[in-house]
């Protein structure tokens, strides 16, 4: 067994791998341990929508996510350059159809909010449809366009992180003991462990289903219409998803709920109507009770830390989560915002 590990990370999903990458860049020696392999849980999904919250009713969660989305391009560029593997990242923007005059008015109000909150680094605006084949059908003929939304391919992103971690001397293994500080980034299963350990509902798993269609729109903007994300990937596919299922029997089974998602996407986007479905996916995403990531020390276990609860925004939150956790573990700097803190949820 290799010796001299500063940090052991349990869980090779997006939080665990991202934290490992930032720790390595800060000079720590790191081992990631996951018996199921990298991206085996919900981080191995297919959607990869990195979309912001609406620019209104601002709070710590939205500010944290904004910082992370603005960090993402440099983060993923560094991962790709170091490991030589493409995570599929592109800040492609997003369009959302506006159903009626009230929706248009609200969108324009939010544009003012974005101008004040997004640091001049992205815009939220109302635009007319210009591509009848790709732009979703809109009763008003108008859409919200934002330039902050990005996408990546989840499986490729996890593989790119593994490659970058290996290039910097880190290891990703199936089995190993704890050494050094220990970060638990173990997803939905880890939330169940916390529920048992603390005798309360800290979080739970929420199932999601998504599909991959064969259609090359790799430079097109991402879409959000009728509650469905439509995400063009750089490999000539388009992902659509997803469901949110609190109650389920089989976490990996796809069913008629996914058929409904596909039908909604086809109805809204003309280009998808004849696109072949080439993959169907289901998995369980970790949702903390607070709906924000759960970050910080594990109460009562010195040297142990928790990074969990990414739910639908885990990939978008990952760059900022990684930096905050690396600073906490290595330097003792606590920049975890209110609403994310383990001492609030578990103390």
C-alpha positions in Angstrom: 0.0 0.0 0.0 1.3 3.4 -0.9 2.2 5.5 2.2 2.1 9.2 2.9 -1.4 10.0 1.8 -2.6 13.4 3.1 -6.3 12.9 2.2 -8.4 9.8 1.5 -11.6 10.5 -0.4 -14.4 8.0 -0.3 -16.5 8.2 -3.4 -15.4 8.7 -7.0 -18.4 10.7 -8.2 -18.2 14.3 -9.3 -17.7 15.8 -5.8 -15.0 13.3 -4.8 -13.1 13.5 -8.0 -13.3 17.3 -8.2 -12.1 17.7 -4.6 -9.2 15.3 -5.3 -8.2 17.4 -8.4 -8.1 20.7 -6.4 -6.3 19.0 -3.5 -3.6 17.7 -5.8 -3.2 21.2 -7.4 -2.6 22.5 -3.9 0.2 20.0 -3.3 -1.6 17.3 -1.3 -1.2 13.6 -1.9 -4.6 12.1 -2.5 -6.2 8.7 -2.8 -9.8 8.3 -4.1 -11.5 5.0 -3.0 -14.7 3.7 -4.6 -15.5 0.0 -4.9 -17.8 0.6 -7.9 -15.4 2.7 -9.9 -15.5 6.4 -11.1 -18.9 7.8 -12.0 -20.7 4.6 -11.1 -23.6 6.3 -9.4 -25.6 9.3 -10.6 -22.4 11.1 -11.7 -22.3 8.6 -14.6 -25.5 10.0 -16.0 -26.0 11.5 -19.5 -27.6 15.0 -19.1 -24.9 17.3 -17.9 -26.9 20.6 -17.7 -24.9 23.3 -15.9 -27.7 25.8 -15.5 -28.1 28.8 -13.1 -30.9 29.6 -10.7 -33.1 32.5 -11.8 -31.5 35.9 -10.9 -34.0 36.9 -8.2 -34.6 36.3 -4.5 -30.8 36.1 -4.1 -29.4 33.9 -1.4 -26.2 32.1 -0.4 -27.0 29.0 -2.5 -27.5 31.0 -5.7 -24.4 33.1 -5.0 -22.3 29.9 -4.5 -23.7 28.4 -7.7 -22.9 31.6 -9.6 -19.3 31.6 -8.4 -19.0 27.9 -9.4 -20.5 28.4 -12.9 -18.1 31.3 -13.5 -15.2 29.1 -12.3 -16.2 26.2 -14.5 -14.5 27.1 -17.8 -11.0 27.5 -16.2 -11.6 24.4 -14.0 -12.5 22.1 -16.9 -9.9 23.6 -19.2 -7.2 22.8 -16.6 -8.6 19.2 -16.2 -8.5 18.6 -19.9 -5.0 20.1 -20.4 -3.5 18.0 -17.6 -5.1 14.7 -18.3 -5.5 15.0 -22.1 -9.1 13.9 -21.9 -12.1 16.0 -23.0 -14.9 16.5 -20.4 -17.2 17.8 -23.1 -17.5 21.2 -21.5 -19.0 24.1 -23.5 -20.6 27.3 -22.2 -23.3 27.1 -24.9 -26.0 29.2 -23.3 -29.7 28.2 -22.9 -33.1 29.1 -24.4 -36.4 28.8 -22.6 -39.8 29.5 -24.3 -42.1 32.1 -22.8 -45.7 31.0 -22.7 -47.6 34.3 -22.3 -47.4 38.0 -21.6 -46.8 37.6 -17.9 -43.9 35.2 -18.5 -42.4 37.8 -20.8 -42.8 40.5 -18.2 -41.2 38.3 -15.5 -38.3 37.4 -17.8 -37.6 41.1 -18.4 -37.7 41.8 -14.7 -35.2 39.0 -14.2 -32.9 40.5 -16.8 -32.6 43.5 -14.6 -31.7 41.2 -11.7 -29.1 39.4 -13.8 -27.5 42.7 -14.8 -27.1 43.5 -11.1 -26.1 40.1 -9.8 -24.1 38.3 -12.5 -21.1 40.7 -12.4 -21.3 41.6 -16.1 -20.0 38.2 -17.0 -23.2 36.8 -18.4 -26.6 38.0 -19.6 -30.3 37.1 -19.2 -32.4 38.6 -22.0 -35.6 38.1 -24.0 -35.0 37.2 -27.6 -37.0 36.2 -30.7 -36.7 32.6 -32.1 -34.4 32.5 -35.1 -34.0 28.8 -35.7 -37.4 27.2 -36.3 -35.9 23.7 -36.4 -34.0 23.9 -33.0 -35.6 26.6 -31.0 -38.5 25.2 -28.9 -42.0 26.1 -29.9 -43.1 29.3 -28.0 -46.7 30.7 -27.9 -45.3 34.2 -27.8 -42.5 33.7 -30.3 -40.1 34.8 -27.5 -37.5 33.0 -25.4 -35.3 33.7 -22.4 -31.7 33.5 -23.5 -28.9 33.3 -20.9 -25.2 33.0 -21.6 -24.2 31.5 -18.2 -25.6 28.0 -18.8 -23.0 25.4 -19.9 -22.9 21.7 -20.5 -20.6 18.8 -20.2 -20.8 15.1 -20.7 -21.0 13.5 -17.2 -19.2 10.2 -18.1 -16.5 12.0 -20.0 -16.1 14.6 -17.3 -15.5 11.9 -14.6 -13.0 10.1 -17.0 -11.2 13.4 -17.6 -10.9 14.0 -13.9 -9.5 10.5 -13.3 -6.9 11.2 -16.1 -5.9 14.5 -14.6 -5.7 13.1 -11.1 -3.5 10.3 -12.3 -1.3 12.7 -14.2 -0.7 14.7 -11.0 0.2 11.6 -9.0 -3.1 10.9 -7.4 -4.7 7.4 -7.3 -8.3 6.1 -7.8 -8.7 2.6 -6.4 -11.4 0.2 -5.5 -10.3 -0.7 -2.0 -8.0 1.0 0.6 -8.0 2.0 4.2 -8.3 5.5 5.6 -5.2 7.5 5.7 -4.8 11.2 6.5 -8.0 13.3 6.5 -11.0 11.5 5.2 -13.7 13.1 3.0 -16.9 11.2 2.5 -18.4 12.0 -0.9 -20.5 8.9 -1.1 -23.7 10.1 -2.7 -27.2 8.7 -2.0 -25.8 5.7 -0.1 -23.8 8.1 2.1 -26.9 10.1 2.9 -28.5 6.9 4.2 -25.5 6.2 6.4 -25.8 9.7 7.9 -29.6 9.2 8.4 -28.8 6.2 10.5 -25.8 7.7 12.3 -27.7 10.8 13.4 -31.1 9.4 13.8 -32.8 11.9 11.5 -33.4 12.5 7.8 -30.4 14.2 6.6 -31.1 13.5 2.9 -32.4 10.9 0.5 -32.0 9.5 -3.0 -34.2 10.8 -5.8 -34.4 8.7 -8.9 -34.0 10.3 -12.3 -34.4 9.0 -15.8 -32.9 10.4 -19.0 -32.4 9.5 -22.7 -29.7 10.0 -25.3 -30.7 10.7 -28.9 -28.6 10.6 -32.0 -28.6 14.1 -33.4 -25.6 16.3 -34.0 -26.3 19.8 -32.7 -23.0 20.2 -30.8 -22.8 24.0 -31.2 -26.4 24.7 -30.5 -27.7 26.2 -27.2 -29.1 24.1 -24.5 -32.9 24.2 -24.1 -35.3 24.0 -21.2 -38.9 23.5 -22.2 -42.0 22.0 -20.5 -39.8 21.0 -17.5 -37.3 19.0 -19.7 -33.6 19.7 -20.3 -32.4 19.3 -23.8 -28.6 19.2 -23.9 -26.6 18.9 -27.2 -23.2 17.1 -26.5 -20.0 17.4 -28.4 -20.1 13.8 -29.6 -23.1 14.2 -31.9 -25.8 13.2 -29.3 -28.5 15.1 -27.5 -29.6 14.2 -24.0 -33.1 14.8 -22.7 -34.2 14.5 -19.0 -35.1 14.1 -16.4 -37.6 12.7 -14.0 -37.6 13.3 -10.2 -39.0 10.2 -8.4 -39.1 10.1 -4.6 -40.7 6.6 -4.6 -39.3 3.8 -6.7 -38.6 0.0 -6.6 -35.7 -0.4 -9.0 -33.2 2.5 -9.1 -31.8 1.4 -12.5 -35.1 0.6 -14.3 -36.4 2.9 -17.1 -40.1 3.0 -17.7 -43.0 5.0 -19.1 -42.0 8.1 -17.2 -39.0 8.4 -19.4 -41.2 7.9 -22.5 -43.2 10.9 -21.3 -40.0 13.0 -21.1 -38.9 12.0 -24.6 -42.4 12.8 -25.9 -42.3 16.3 -24.3 -38.9 17.0 -25.9 -40.0 15.8 -29.3 -43.2 17.9 -29.1 -41.2 21.1 -28.2 -38.2 20.8 -30.5 -38.9 20.0 -34.2 -35.4 18.6 -34.8 -35.9 15.9 -32.2 -39.0 14.4 -33.7 -37.3 11.7 -35.8 -34.1 11.4 -33.8 -33.2 7.8 -32.7 -33.1 7.0 -29.0 -29.7 5.3 -28.5 -29.5 5.0 -24.7 -31.9 5.1 -21.8 -30.5 5.8 -18.3 -31.8 5.7 -14.7 -30.0 6.5 -11.5 -30.4 7.8 -8.0 -29.2 11.4 -7.2 -28.3 12.5 -3.6 -30.6 15.2 -2.3 -29.9 16.7 1.1 -32.8 17.8 3.1 -31.8 21.4 2.8 -31.7 21.1 -1.1 -28.2 22.6 -0.9 -24.9 20.5 -0.8 -23.9 19.3 2.6 -20.3 20.4 3.3 -18.1 20.4 6.3 -16.7 18.3 9.2 -18.4 15.1 10.3 -19.5 16.0 13.9 -17.9 13.7 16.4 -15.4 12.2 14.0 -12.2 14.3 14.1 -10.4 14.4 10.7 -13.5 13.2 8.8 -15.4 15.5 6.5 -18.6 15.3 4.3 -19.3 16.5 0.8 -22.6 15.3 -0.4 -26.1 16.2 -1.7 -25.3 17.6 -5.1 -28.7 16.4 -6.5 -29.4 18.0 -9.9 -26.8 20.7 -9.6 -23.8 18.6 -8.5 -21.7 19.2 -11.7 -22.4 22.9 -11.7 -21.5 23.2 -8.0 -18.4 21.0 -8.2 -15.7 23.6 -8.9 -16.6 25.8 -6.0 -17.4 22.8 -3.7 -13.9 21.4 -4.5 -12.1 24.7 -3.7 -14.1 25.2 -0.4 -13.5 21.7 0.8 -9.8 21.7 -0.2 -9.3 24.9 1.8 -11.2 23.5 4.8 -9.3 20.3 4.9 -5.8 21.6 4.2 -5.8 25.1 5.7 -8.6 25.1 8.2 -10.3 27.9 6.2 -14.1 27.6 6.7 -15.9 29.3 3.7 -18.9 27.0 3.8 -22.0 29.2 3.5 -25.0 29.1 5.7 -27.5 26.5 4.6 -24.7 24.1 3.4 -23.0 23.5 6.8 -22.8 20.0 8.4 -22.9 21.6 11.9 -26.4 23.0 11.0 -27.7 19.8 9.6 -26.0 17.3 12.0 -24.8 19.1 15.0 
